[in-house]
Short mmCIF file of C-alpha atoms and ligand atoms in Angstrom, two decimals:
data_model
loop_
_atom_site.label_atom_id
_atom_site.label_comp_id
_atom_site.label_asym_id
_atom_site.label_seq_id
_atom_site.Cartn_x
_atom_site.Cartn_y
_atom_site.Cartn_z
CA MET A 348 49.80 142.21 63.33
CA LEU A 349 48.67 140.06 60.24
CA LEU A 350 49.44 141.69 57.00
CA ASP A 351 47.33 140.85 53.84
CA THR A 352 50.08 139.07 51.79
CA ARG A 353 49.65 139.65 48.13
CA ILE A 354 50.40 137.12 45.50
CA LEU A 355 51.80 139.02 42.67
CA GLY A 356 52.77 138.03 38.98
CA THR A 357 56.02 139.20 37.25
CA THR A 358 54.32 141.99 35.16
CA GLU A 359 56.14 145.33 35.16
CA LYS A 360 53.16 146.71 37.15
CA ASP A 361 53.72 143.74 39.93
CA ILE A 362 57.52 144.41 40.00
CA GLU A 363 57.16 148.19 40.49
CA TYR A 364 54.55 147.39 43.52
CA ALA A 365 57.06 144.76 44.76
CA ALA A 366 60.00 147.43 44.62
CA SER A 367 57.53 150.11 46.45
CA ILE A 368 57.08 147.50 49.32
CA ILE A 369 60.92 146.98 49.48
CA LYS A 370 62.10 150.69 49.31
CA GLU A 371 59.41 151.25 52.44
CA GLY A 372 61.38 148.78 54.14
CA GLY A 373 58.51 146.01 53.85
CA LEU A 374 59.08 142.11 52.96
CA VAL A 375 58.65 140.44 49.62
CA ALA A 376 59.39 137.05 48.72
CA PHE A 377 61.03 136.28 45.42
CA PRO A 378 61.43 133.33 43.34
CA THR A 379 65.26 132.21 42.14
CA GLU A 380 66.51 129.03 40.47
CA THR A 381 67.23 127.34 43.62
CA VAL A 382 64.48 128.23 46.14
CA TYR A 383 62.17 131.11 47.04
CA GLY A 384 64.00 133.98 49.03
CA LEU A 385 62.52 136.26 51.47
CA GLY A 386 63.50 139.92 50.23
CA ALA A 387 64.30 142.89 52.02
CA ASN A 388 66.44 145.88 51.70
CA ALA A 389 69.99 144.77 52.82
CA MET A 390 71.14 148.05 53.63
CA ASN A 391 68.17 148.92 55.96
CA ALA A 392 68.92 147.23 59.20
CA GLU A 393 65.29 147.59 60.57
CA ALA A 394 63.90 145.84 57.50
CA VAL A 395 66.35 142.94 58.07
CA SER A 396 65.35 142.55 61.51
CA LYS A 397 61.88 141.99 60.45
CA VAL A 398 63.16 139.12 58.15
CA TYR A 399 64.55 137.37 61.27
CA ALA A 400 61.41 137.86 62.99
CA ALA A 401 59.03 136.67 60.13
CA LYS A 402 60.93 133.46 59.76
CA GLY A 403 61.48 132.86 63.37
CA ARG A 404 65.43 132.49 62.53
CA PRO A 405 68.24 132.50 65.11
CA SER A 406 69.96 136.21 64.83
CA ASP A 407 73.54 134.73 64.45
CA ASN A 408 72.76 133.15 61.35
CA PRO A 409 73.66 135.43 58.58
CA MET A 410 71.82 136.26 55.57
CA ILE A 411 73.07 136.21 51.73
CA VAL A 412 72.86 139.49 49.75
CA HIS A 413 71.41 139.26 46.40
CA ILE A 414 72.70 141.45 43.61
CA ALA A 415 71.68 141.95 39.85
CA ARG A 416 74.79 143.20 38.17
CA ASP A 417 78.73 142.43 38.78
CA LYS A 418 79.37 146.17 39.81
CA HIS A 419 76.82 145.70 42.89
CA MET A 420 79.52 143.72 44.39
CA LEU A 421 81.44 147.07 45.02
CA ARG A 422 78.59 148.18 47.17
CA VAL A 423 79.28 145.37 49.70
CA THR A 424 83.09 144.38 49.44
CA ASP A 425 86.24 146.70 48.58
CA GLN A 426 87.74 144.47 46.01
CA VAL A 427 86.78 141.85 43.60
CA THR A 428 89.98 139.42 43.36
CA GLU A 429 90.77 137.48 40.03
CA ASP A 430 89.28 134.34 41.55
CA MET A 431 86.06 135.90 42.34
CA GLN A 432 85.53 137.47 38.90
CA LYS A 433 86.68 134.14 37.37
CA LEU A 434 83.48 132.78 39.48
CA MET A 435 81.10 135.45 38.52
CA ASP A 436 81.99 135.16 34.92
CA THR A 437 81.37 131.32 34.74
CA PHE A 438 78.52 130.71 37.36
CA TRP A 439 76.50 134.08 37.60
CA PRO A 440 73.50 134.40 37.48
CA GLY A 441 73.32 131.13 38.88
CA PRO A 442 73.46 128.82 42.16
CA LEU A 443 76.66 130.00 43.67
CA THR A 444 77.03 132.08 46.69
CA MET A 445 80.53 133.84 47.62
CA VAL A 446 81.46 134.68 51.10
CA VAL A 447 83.62 137.83 50.81
CA PRO A 448 85.12 140.52 52.95
CA ALA A 449 82.48 142.93 54.22
CA LYS A 450 82.41 146.85 54.02
CA PRO A 451 81.59 148.60 57.20
CA GLU A 452 78.39 149.95 55.38
CA VAL A 453 76.89 146.41 55.33
CA PRO A 454 74.68 146.51 58.53
CA ARG A 455 76.12 143.66 60.92
CA VAL A 456 72.44 142.40 61.26
CA VAL A 457 72.91 140.95 57.74
CA THR A 458 76.08 139.17 58.51
CA GLY A 459 75.32 137.97 61.83
CA GLY A 460 77.95 140.19 63.33
CA LEU A 461 80.70 138.67 61.22
CA ASP A 462 82.91 140.82 58.91
CA THR A 463 82.26 138.59 55.88
CA VAL A 464 79.16 138.83 53.86
CA ALA A 465 77.72 136.14 51.45
CA VAL A 466 76.74 137.22 47.84
CA ARG A 467 74.85 135.85 45.12
CA MET A 468 73.29 136.97 41.67
CA PRO A 469 70.24 134.82 41.36
CA ASP A 470 69.17 133.32 37.91
CA SER A 471 65.71 134.66 37.90
CA GLN A 472 64.68 137.63 35.76
CA PRO A 473 61.76 138.92 37.82
CA THR A 474 64.18 139.01 40.87
CA LEU A 475 66.75 140.58 39.17
CA ASP A 476 64.29 143.41 37.78
CA LEU A 477 63.24 143.68 41.50
CA ILE A 478 66.79 144.74 42.58
CA LEU A 479 67.10 146.99 39.75
CA GLU A 480 63.77 148.68 40.01
CA SER A 481 63.77 149.11 43.75
CA GLY A 482 67.45 150.35 43.72
CA CYS A 483 68.22 147.95 46.68
CA LEU A 484 70.32 144.63 47.06
CA LEU A 485 67.99 142.10 48.72
CA VAL A 486 68.74 139.96 51.69
CA GLY A 487 67.27 136.54 50.92
CA PRO A 488 67.28 133.64 53.23
CA SER A 489 64.81 130.81 52.07
CA ALA A 490 61.14 132.00 52.22
CA ASN A 491 60.30 129.14 54.59
CA LEU A 492 59.71 129.24 58.61
CA SER A 493 62.94 128.53 60.07
CA GLY A 494 63.37 124.76 60.40
CA HIS A 495 60.91 123.74 57.64
CA PRO A 496 61.57 122.26 54.14
CA SER A 497 62.69 125.28 51.74
CA PRO A 498 60.02 126.56 49.45
CA THR A 499 60.21 125.94 45.84
CA THR A 500 56.69 127.16 44.59
CA ALA A 501 54.94 130.45 45.77
CA SER A 502 52.35 128.22 47.47
CA HIS A 503 55.08 126.70 49.75
CA VAL A 504 55.82 130.38 50.65
CA ASP A 505 52.05 131.22 51.41
CA ASP A 506 51.68 128.12 53.39
CA ASP A 507 54.44 129.24 55.74
CA LEU A 508 54.45 133.11 55.64
CA HIS A 509 50.82 134.10 54.92
CA GLY A 510 50.09 137.10 57.19
CA ARG A 511 53.84 137.65 58.15
CA ILE A 512 55.06 139.55 54.72
CA GLU A 513 53.59 142.05 52.38
CA ALA A 514 53.88 140.02 49.26
CA ILE A 515 55.06 137.04 47.18
CA ILE A 516 56.34 137.24 43.43
CA GLN A 517 54.91 134.05 41.85
CA GLY A 518 57.58 132.95 39.36
CA PRO A 519 58.13 129.28 37.70
CA ASP A 520 58.91 126.75 40.17
CA CYS A 521 62.34 126.56 41.26
CA LYS A 522 64.54 124.40 38.69
CA VAL A 523 67.50 123.58 40.91
CA GLY A 524 65.40 122.79 44.03
CA ILE A 525 68.14 123.02 46.64
CA GLU A 526 69.83 126.07 47.96
CA SER A 527 73.01 127.63 46.32
CA THR A 528 76.46 126.30 46.96
CA VAL A 529 78.27 128.61 49.64
CA VAL A 530 81.96 128.94 48.84
CA ASP A 531 84.08 131.16 51.53
CA MET A 532 86.50 133.18 49.20
CA THR A 533 88.34 135.06 52.03
CA SER A 534 91.36 132.84 52.02
CA GLU A 535 93.87 131.88 49.46
CA ILE A 536 92.27 128.28 49.21
CA PRO A 537 88.53 128.50 48.72
CA MET A 538 86.19 126.44 51.03
CA ILE A 539 82.78 125.09 50.40
CA LEU A 540 80.71 125.86 53.39
CA ARG A 541 77.38 124.39 52.08
CA PRO A 542 77.31 121.83 49.06
CA GLY A 543 74.93 122.66 46.36
CA PHE A 544 74.31 122.26 42.51
CA ILE A 545 77.60 123.71 41.65
CA THR A 546 80.30 120.92 42.64
CA LYS A 547 83.48 121.09 44.19
CA GLU A 548 85.04 119.69 40.93
CA GLN A 549 83.35 122.59 38.77
CA LEU A 550 84.76 125.20 41.19
CA SER A 551 88.37 123.76 40.94
CA GLU A 552 88.20 123.31 37.36
CA VAL A 553 87.44 127.08 36.76
CA LEU A 554 89.92 128.53 39.41
CA GLY A 555 92.65 125.74 38.42
CA LYS A 556 93.24 124.93 41.82
CA GLU A 557 92.10 122.90 44.79
CA VAL A 558 89.02 123.96 46.48
CA GLU A 559 88.32 122.42 50.28
CA MET A 560 85.24 121.36 51.91
CA ASP A 561 84.45 122.09 55.07
CA PRO A 562 84.68 119.17 56.98
CA ALA A 563 81.83 119.64 59.22
CA ILE A 564 79.58 118.94 56.09
CA LEU A 565 80.52 115.34 56.05
CA GLN A 566 80.34 114.91 59.92
CA LYS A 567 77.10 113.51 61.20
CA PRO A 568 76.17 114.91 64.77
CA ASP A 569 74.01 112.57 66.80
CA VAL A 570 71.22 114.67 68.39
CA PHE A 571 69.51 118.18 68.55
CA ASP A 572 68.85 119.96 71.56
CA ASN A 573 65.81 121.67 72.45
CA ASN A 574 66.61 124.86 70.42
CA GLY A 575 67.30 122.63 67.40
CA LEU A 576 71.06 123.07 67.77
CA LEU A 577 73.03 120.04 66.41
CA GLU A 578 74.83 118.69 69.73
CA THR A 579 78.04 116.63 69.33
CA ASP A 580 81.55 117.03 70.51
CA GLU A 581 83.59 120.07 70.34
CA ASN A 582 84.74 119.49 66.97
CA TYR A 583 81.50 120.28 65.09
CA LYS A 584 81.81 123.74 63.98
CA PRO A 585 80.62 124.45 60.72
CA LYS A 586 81.89 127.56 59.24
CA ALA A 587 78.47 128.59 57.65
CA PRO A 588 76.34 129.42 60.94
CA GLY A 589 73.06 128.30 59.41
CA MET A 590 74.75 124.57 59.03
CA LYS A 591 74.77 124.05 62.66
CA TYR A 592 70.70 124.13 63.00
CA LYS A 593 68.07 121.65 62.47
CA HIS A 594 66.75 122.16 59.15
CA TYR A 595 64.11 121.11 56.56
CA ALA A 596 62.32 118.75 58.77
CA PRO A 597 59.01 117.54 57.77
CA LYS A 598 56.28 116.66 60.40
CA ALA A 599 56.57 112.95 59.64
CA GLU A 600 59.07 111.09 61.23
CA MET A 601 61.78 110.37 58.58
CA ILE A 602 64.42 107.49 58.23
CA ILE A 603 67.08 107.00 55.91
CA PHE A 604 67.98 103.58 54.76
CA THR A 605 71.36 102.63 53.67
CA GLY A 606 72.97 99.50 52.38
CA ASP A 607 72.45 96.99 49.88
CA PRO A 608 69.65 98.23 47.46
CA GLU A 609 67.72 94.81 47.19
CA LYS A 610 68.04 94.31 51.16
CA VAL A 611 66.93 97.94 51.65
CA MET A 612 63.80 97.33 49.66
CA LEU A 613 62.96 94.29 51.55
CA ALA A 614 63.57 95.99 54.77
CA MET A 615 61.47 99.07 53.67
CA ALA A 616 58.65 96.76 52.76
CA GLU A 617 58.71 94.79 55.88
CA GLU A 618 58.56 97.63 57.96
CA LYS A 619 56.11 99.31 56.18
CA MET A 620 53.56 96.60 56.83
CA GLU A 621 54.29 96.48 60.33
CA ARG A 622 53.71 100.00 60.84
CA ALA A 623 50.54 99.84 58.84
CA GLN A 624 49.30 97.41 61.42
CA PHE A 625 49.80 100.31 63.97
CA GLY A 626 47.62 102.72 61.72
CA GLN A 627 50.76 104.48 60.47
CA ARG A 628 50.94 105.78 57.04
CA VAL A 629 54.25 105.24 55.52
CA GLU A 630 55.60 106.84 52.27
CA VAL A 631 58.90 106.14 50.45
CA MET A 632 61.33 108.53 48.52
CA LEU A 633 63.27 106.27 46.35
CA TYR A 634 66.52 107.52 44.98
CA GLY A 635 68.09 104.54 43.74
CA ASP A 636 68.09 105.08 39.69
CA LYS A 637 67.50 108.77 40.08
CA GLU A 638 69.75 111.01 38.57
CA PRO A 639 71.03 113.37 41.63
CA GLY A 640 69.93 116.85 39.87
CA GLU A 641 66.29 115.39 39.57
CA ALA A 642 66.35 114.23 43.25
CA ALA A 643 67.37 117.66 44.29
CA LYS A 644 64.72 119.21 42.32
CA GLU A 645 61.98 117.10 43.87
CA PHE A 646 63.39 116.73 47.28
CA PHE A 647 61.81 119.66 49.43
CA ALA A 648 58.39 119.77 47.53
CA GLN A 649 58.05 115.96 48.17
CA LEU A 650 58.62 116.38 51.73
CA ARG A 651 56.13 119.24 51.84
CA GLU A 652 53.50 117.05 49.94
CA TYR A 653 53.87 113.98 52.30
CA ASP A 654 53.00 116.64 55.29
CA LYS A 655 50.02 118.03 53.42
CA ALA A 656 48.80 114.41 53.05
CA ASN A 657 49.20 113.59 56.81
CA VAL A 658 51.83 111.05 56.12
CA ASP A 659 53.13 109.77 59.57
CA VAL A 660 56.53 108.28 58.38
CA ILE A 661 58.77 109.06 55.44
CA PHE A 662 61.21 106.31 54.39
CA ALA A 663 64.08 107.40 51.89
CA THR A 664 66.79 105.85 50.14
CA ALA A 665 70.32 107.25 50.14
CA LEU A 666 72.26 108.71 47.24
CA ALA A 667 76.06 108.32 46.58
CA GLU A 668 77.68 111.38 48.64
CA ASP A 669 79.42 112.95 45.63
CA GLY A 670 78.70 115.78 43.62
CA ILE A 671 75.28 117.11 43.70
CA GLY A 672 74.19 113.78 45.71
CA LEU A 673 76.46 115.09 48.37
CA ALA A 674 74.24 118.28 48.37
CA VAL A 675 71.05 116.23 48.31
CA MET A 676 72.10 113.86 51.18
CA ASN A 677 73.48 116.99 53.40
CA ARG A 678 69.54 118.18 53.18
CA MET A 679 68.33 114.58 53.60
CA PHE A 680 70.31 114.01 56.60
CA LYS A 681 68.85 117.07 58.35
CA SER A 682 65.51 116.43 57.39
CA ALA A 683 65.72 113.07 58.92
CA GLY A 684 67.78 114.45 62.18
CA TYR A 685 70.19 112.01 61.04
CA ASN A 686 67.77 109.14 61.67
CA ILE A 687 69.65 106.40 59.71
CA ARG A 688 68.87 102.88 59.28
CA GLU A 689 71.97 100.59 58.29
CA ILE A 690 70.58 97.60 56.69
CA LYS A 691 73.21 94.65 56.68
O1 LIG B 905 70.05 129.50 47.07
C1 LIG B 905 70.07 130.13 48.17
O2 LIG B 905 71.01 130.43 48.72
C2 LIG B 905 68.78 130.70 48.73
C3 LIG B 905 67.93 131.52 47.67
C4 LIG B 905 66.77 132.17 48.14
O3 LIG B 905 69.12 132.48 47.26
N1 LIG B 905 68.89 131.40 50.15
C5 LIG B 905 69.37 130.75 51.22
O4 LIG B 905 69.78 131.63 52.21
O5 LIG B 905 69.46 129.75 51.08
P1 LIG B 905 69.69 130.95 53.80
O6 LIG B 905 69.80 132.21 54.37
O7 LIG B 905 68.87 129.92 53.86
O8 LIG B 905 71.15 130.32 53.86
C6 LIG B 905 72.39 131.19 53.74
C7 LIG B 905 73.46 130.29 54.48
C8 LIG B 905 73.49 129.87 55.79
O9 LIG B 905 73.86 128.48 56.09
C9 LIG B 905 74.20 130.97 56.21
O10 LIG B 905 74.92 130.53 57.70
C10 LIG B 905 75.48 130.94 55.30
O11 LIG B 905 74.71 130.79 54.28
N2 LIG B 905 76.26 132.25 55.33
C11 LIG B 905 75.62 133.47 55.18
N3 LIG B 905 76.46 134.52 55.33
C12 LIG B 905 77.56 133.95 55.64
C13 LIG B 905 78.68 134.50 56.17
N4 LIG B 905 79.42 135.78 56.12
N5 LIG B 905 79.84 133.42 56.55
C14 LIG B 905 79.69 132.05 56.32
N6 LIG B 905 78.22 131.65 56.01
C15 LIG B 905 77.43 132.49 55.69
MG1 LIG B 906 67.21 128.30 54.62
#
């Protein structure tokens, strides 16, 4: 059934209306500082199932629960540890998600069957208001069709989900532009499961101890099977289930160029000319001199723009794989399906 997707603003009336949809078990996309999320009442298993259906998302890929107040933590987990509190005090509201032990009350459809749950407090007033007004904690996967680039504007959400959800709250465009850092807090040594705007170094500093990185983040699998699952050897087992899927893919073919910057520019220019002779339209994403935060902010929006313009091939230059650069490269590798051209 096709729904009449309404685009809402952020007035009190809009938020009240959106909250009524959530309370009735419907779906509302909401703005955050990272990317737009697709919201439903996290404690209503049926509503959560609708989110998987609307996105076409595999059901073993768990969702983040969005909260508006520190005390909401105790609705999903039994105990807030000292380490968790330190991160909450420093980074919330903000682009950090913590994986913590899940209370039995949290529907297992939210956690993909796991006994842990991912939680974050987004830095977006309309979304915090929506949580408070509805009285519901919200699941919020990125509000795109599964596999597509994540949405950083309300119109990106509408492009993907029009007719599939009840409403979209249009807020400011997302200032971070890539999804939150996901850190597993269930063992003594925290582990980053998905890199993001908040870096390993920042987490380490606040906690006063070492923070690990899931080794799968840096591993480059070779191919995707027909279901979009990354296929490699036995060792590729990312701990965040979502990290094993093909992701963020533009319609265009995408190639990442690495190597000496001058040689890369030459190689790209040459190949662009060659391809033009075959009638292919090539566009480039140059990250050489760009500050990684800027690259993060533009990345997904740029992919969507090129798709709209029917670009055939996207050439992208790589960023250094540390700090926020690592988070951008993690997305870029997946967008390109690990299609990498090493220029010697
Ligand atoms: O910035 C964000 O985090 C955005 C905005 C909307 O808040 N949301 C987002 O959600 O990116 P999603 O569903 O696209 O990504 C959630 C990631 C997935 O990689 C998922 O596998 C992982 O978090 N995750 C969720 N729950 C988990 C759990 N219990 N254990 C391990 N990984 C988990
Ligand atoms: Mg996503």
